[in-house]
XYZ file of N, CA and C in Angstrom:
324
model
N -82.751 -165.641 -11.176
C -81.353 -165.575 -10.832
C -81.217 -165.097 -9.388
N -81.035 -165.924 -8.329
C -80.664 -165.773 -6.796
C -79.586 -165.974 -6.449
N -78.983 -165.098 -5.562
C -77.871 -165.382 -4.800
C -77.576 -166.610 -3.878
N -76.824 -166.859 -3.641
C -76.821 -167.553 -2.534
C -76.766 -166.282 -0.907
N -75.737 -165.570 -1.131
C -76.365 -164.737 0.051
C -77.647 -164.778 0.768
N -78.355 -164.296 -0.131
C -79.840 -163.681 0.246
C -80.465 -162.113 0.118
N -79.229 -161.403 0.264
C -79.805 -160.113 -0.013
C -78.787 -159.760 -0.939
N -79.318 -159.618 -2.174
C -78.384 -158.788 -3.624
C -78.396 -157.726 -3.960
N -79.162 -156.789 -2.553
C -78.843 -155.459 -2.732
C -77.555 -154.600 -1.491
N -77.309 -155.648 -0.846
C -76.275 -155.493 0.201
C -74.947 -154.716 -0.357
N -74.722 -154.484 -1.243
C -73.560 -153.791 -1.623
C -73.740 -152.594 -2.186
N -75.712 -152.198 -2.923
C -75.908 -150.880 -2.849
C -76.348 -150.393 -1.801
N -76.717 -150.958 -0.515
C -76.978 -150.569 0.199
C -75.498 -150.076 1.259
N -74.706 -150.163 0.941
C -72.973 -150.176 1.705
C -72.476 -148.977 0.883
N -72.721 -149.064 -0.906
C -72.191 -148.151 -1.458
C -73.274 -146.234 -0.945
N -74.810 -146.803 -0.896
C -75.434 -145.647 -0.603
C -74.909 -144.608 1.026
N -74.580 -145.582 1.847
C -74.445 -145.575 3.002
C -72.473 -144.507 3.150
N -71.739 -145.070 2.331
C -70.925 -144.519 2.369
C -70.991 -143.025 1.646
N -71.887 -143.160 0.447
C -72.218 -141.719 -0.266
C -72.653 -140.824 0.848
N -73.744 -141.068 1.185
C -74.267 -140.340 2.687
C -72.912 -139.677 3.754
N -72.040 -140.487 3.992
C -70.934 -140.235 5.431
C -69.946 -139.499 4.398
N -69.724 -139.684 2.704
C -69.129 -138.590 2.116
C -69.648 -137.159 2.430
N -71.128 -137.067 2.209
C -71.694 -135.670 2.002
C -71.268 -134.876 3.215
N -71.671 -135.785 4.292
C -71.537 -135.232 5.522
C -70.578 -134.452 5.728
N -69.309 -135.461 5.898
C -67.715 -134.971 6.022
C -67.461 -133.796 4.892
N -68.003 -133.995 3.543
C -67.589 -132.783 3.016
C -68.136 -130.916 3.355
N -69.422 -131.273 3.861
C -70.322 -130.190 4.803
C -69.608 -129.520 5.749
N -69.607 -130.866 6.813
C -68.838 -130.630 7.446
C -67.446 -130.197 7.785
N -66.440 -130.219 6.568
C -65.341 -129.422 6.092
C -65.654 -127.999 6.136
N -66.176 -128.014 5.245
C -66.892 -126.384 4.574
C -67.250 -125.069 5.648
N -68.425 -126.277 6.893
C -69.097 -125.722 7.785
C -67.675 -125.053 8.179
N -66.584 -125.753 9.128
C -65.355 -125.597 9.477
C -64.960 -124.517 9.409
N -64.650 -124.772 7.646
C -63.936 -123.708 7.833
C -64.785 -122.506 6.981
N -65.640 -122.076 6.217
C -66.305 -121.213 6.805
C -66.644 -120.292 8.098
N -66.230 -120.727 9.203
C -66.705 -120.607 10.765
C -65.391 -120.304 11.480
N -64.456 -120.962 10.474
C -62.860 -120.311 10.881
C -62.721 -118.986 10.278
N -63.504 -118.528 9.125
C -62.706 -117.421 8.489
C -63.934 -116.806 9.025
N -64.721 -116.835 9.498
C -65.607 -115.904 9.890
C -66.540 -115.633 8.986
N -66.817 -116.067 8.147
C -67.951 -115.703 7.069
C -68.883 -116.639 7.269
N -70.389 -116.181 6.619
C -71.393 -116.712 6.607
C -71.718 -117.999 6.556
N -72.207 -119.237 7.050
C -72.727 -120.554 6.473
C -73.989 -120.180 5.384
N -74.373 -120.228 4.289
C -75.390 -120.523 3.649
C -74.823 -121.355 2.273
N -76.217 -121.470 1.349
C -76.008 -122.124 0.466
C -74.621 -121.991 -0.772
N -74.556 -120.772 -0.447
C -74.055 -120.173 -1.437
C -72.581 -120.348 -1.015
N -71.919 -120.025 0.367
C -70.875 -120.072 0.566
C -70.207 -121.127 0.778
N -71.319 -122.624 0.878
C -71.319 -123.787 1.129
C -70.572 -124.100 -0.253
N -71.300 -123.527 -0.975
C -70.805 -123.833 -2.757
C -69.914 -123.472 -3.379
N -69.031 -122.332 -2.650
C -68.136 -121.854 -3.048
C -67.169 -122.046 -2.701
N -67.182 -122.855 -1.011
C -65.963 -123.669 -0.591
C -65.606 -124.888 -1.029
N -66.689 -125.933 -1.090
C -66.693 -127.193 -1.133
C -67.104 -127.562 -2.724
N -67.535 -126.398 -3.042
C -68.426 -127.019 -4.688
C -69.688 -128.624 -4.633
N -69.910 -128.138 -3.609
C -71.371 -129.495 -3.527
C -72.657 -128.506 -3.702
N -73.492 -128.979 -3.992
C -74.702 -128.041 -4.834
C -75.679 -128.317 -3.675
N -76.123 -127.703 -3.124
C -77.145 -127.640 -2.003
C -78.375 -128.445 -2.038
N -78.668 -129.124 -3.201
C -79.284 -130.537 -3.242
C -78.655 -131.606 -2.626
N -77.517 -131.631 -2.876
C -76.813 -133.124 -1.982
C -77.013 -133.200 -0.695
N -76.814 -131.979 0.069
C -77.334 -132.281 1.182
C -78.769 -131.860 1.960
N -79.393 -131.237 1.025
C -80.501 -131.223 1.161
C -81.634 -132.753 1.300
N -81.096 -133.769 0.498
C -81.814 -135.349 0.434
C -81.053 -136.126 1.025
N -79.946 -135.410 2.265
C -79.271 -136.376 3.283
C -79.873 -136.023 4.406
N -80.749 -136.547 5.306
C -81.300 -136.307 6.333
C -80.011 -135.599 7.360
N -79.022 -136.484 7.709
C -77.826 -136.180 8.287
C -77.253 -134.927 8.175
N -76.796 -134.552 7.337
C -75.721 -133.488 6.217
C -76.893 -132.514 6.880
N -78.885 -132.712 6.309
C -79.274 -131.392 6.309
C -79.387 -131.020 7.981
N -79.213 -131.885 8.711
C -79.425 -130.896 10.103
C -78.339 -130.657 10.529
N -77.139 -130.979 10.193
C -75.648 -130.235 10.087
C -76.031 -128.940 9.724
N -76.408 -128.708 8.377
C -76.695 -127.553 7.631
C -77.349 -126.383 8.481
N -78.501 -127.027 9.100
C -79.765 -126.333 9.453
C -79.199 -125.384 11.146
N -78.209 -126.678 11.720
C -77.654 -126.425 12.726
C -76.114 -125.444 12.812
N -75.822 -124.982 11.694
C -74.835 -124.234 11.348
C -75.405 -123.064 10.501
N -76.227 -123.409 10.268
C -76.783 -121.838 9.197
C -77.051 -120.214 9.946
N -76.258 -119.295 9.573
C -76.338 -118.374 10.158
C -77.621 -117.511 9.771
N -78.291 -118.168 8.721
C -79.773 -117.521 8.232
C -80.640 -118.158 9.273
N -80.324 -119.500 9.592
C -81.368 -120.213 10.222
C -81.271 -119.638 12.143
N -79.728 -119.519 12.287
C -79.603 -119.095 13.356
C -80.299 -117.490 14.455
N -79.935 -116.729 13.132
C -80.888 -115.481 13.229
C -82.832 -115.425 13.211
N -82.920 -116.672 12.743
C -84.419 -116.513 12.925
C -84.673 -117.085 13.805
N -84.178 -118.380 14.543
C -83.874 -118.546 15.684
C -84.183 -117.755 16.636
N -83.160 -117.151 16.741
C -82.792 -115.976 17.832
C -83.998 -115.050 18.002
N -84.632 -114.822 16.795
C -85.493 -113.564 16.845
C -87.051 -114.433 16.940
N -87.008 -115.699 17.028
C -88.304 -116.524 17.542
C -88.196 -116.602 19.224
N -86.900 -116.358 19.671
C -86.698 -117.091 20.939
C -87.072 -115.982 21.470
N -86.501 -114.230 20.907
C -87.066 -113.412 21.580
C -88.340 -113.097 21.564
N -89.087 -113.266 20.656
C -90.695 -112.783 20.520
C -91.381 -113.899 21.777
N -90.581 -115.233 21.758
C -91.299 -115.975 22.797
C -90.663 -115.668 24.497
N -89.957 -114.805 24.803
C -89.210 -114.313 25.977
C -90.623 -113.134 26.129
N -90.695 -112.498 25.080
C -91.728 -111.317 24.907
C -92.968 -111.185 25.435
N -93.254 -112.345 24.957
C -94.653 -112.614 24.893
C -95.083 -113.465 26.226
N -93.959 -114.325 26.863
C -94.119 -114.786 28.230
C -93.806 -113.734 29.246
N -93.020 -112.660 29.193
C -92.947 -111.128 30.207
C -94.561 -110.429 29.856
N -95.140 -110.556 29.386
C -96.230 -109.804 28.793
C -97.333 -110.466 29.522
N -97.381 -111.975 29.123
C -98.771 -112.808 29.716
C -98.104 -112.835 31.097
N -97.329 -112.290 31.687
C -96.983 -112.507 33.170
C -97.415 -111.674 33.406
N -97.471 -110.459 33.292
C -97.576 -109.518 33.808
C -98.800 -108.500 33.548
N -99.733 -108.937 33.103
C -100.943 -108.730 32.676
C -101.849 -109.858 33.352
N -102.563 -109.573 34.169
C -103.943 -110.769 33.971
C -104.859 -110.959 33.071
N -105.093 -112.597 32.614
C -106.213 -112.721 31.660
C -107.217 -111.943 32.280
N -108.364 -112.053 31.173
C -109.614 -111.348 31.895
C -110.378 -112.294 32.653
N -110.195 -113.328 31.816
C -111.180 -114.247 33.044
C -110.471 -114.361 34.410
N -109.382 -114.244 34.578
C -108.484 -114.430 35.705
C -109.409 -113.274 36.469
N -109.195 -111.801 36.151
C -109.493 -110.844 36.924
C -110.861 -110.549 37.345
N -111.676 -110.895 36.470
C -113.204 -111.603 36.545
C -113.718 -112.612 37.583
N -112.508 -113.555 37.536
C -112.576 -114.345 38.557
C -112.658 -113.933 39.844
N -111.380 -113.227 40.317
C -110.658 -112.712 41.658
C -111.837 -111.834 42.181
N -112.341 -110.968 41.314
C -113.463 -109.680 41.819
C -114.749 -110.255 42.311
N -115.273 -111.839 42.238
C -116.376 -112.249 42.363
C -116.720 -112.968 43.910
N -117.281 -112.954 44.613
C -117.133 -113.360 45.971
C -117.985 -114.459 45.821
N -117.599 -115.601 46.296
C -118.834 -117.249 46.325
C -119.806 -116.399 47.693
């Protein structure tokens, strides 16, 4: 049994596609206003605004880096990676390796 079309999955592929740009927009609500009232982004508060279960957008590629990019859990570890790497580049500056100083002391 063939279409004449050619592709007979073209209409789940339209219906999947719109499920996807639902999740988003509803995230993206949530994110909103979450971020208006000043409270936390996580899973939990995600769920308590919008009632979408943190699987849905967890298996939307889209939705999850919305998520990932609004998460105030994700944001704080962030922050505290960016400083250990601020840290750790004031540190190797300002110290010479040893081979460096090994180097400098040796006359050709």
């Amino acid at each position: 049994m063939t279409l004449a079309s050619g592709d007979q999955y073209a209409h789940l592929r339209a219906n999947a596609a719109a499920q996807k740009q639902t999740t988003v927009d509803r995230l993206s609500q949530a994110i909103t206003q979450l971020e208006a009232e000043g409270r936390p982004v996580n899973t939990f508060t995600i769920k308590e605004v919008s009632g979408m279960d943190d699987m849905a957008y967890y298996r939307n590629r889209e939705a999850f880096q919305l998520f990932q990019e609004h998460s105030t859990h994700l944001r704080k570890e962030r922050a505290q990676e960016q400083a250990k790497r601020q840290v750790a580049s004031r540190v190797s500056k300002r110290k010479p390796g040893k081979g460096r100083a090994a180097g400098r002391a040796v006359a050709p």
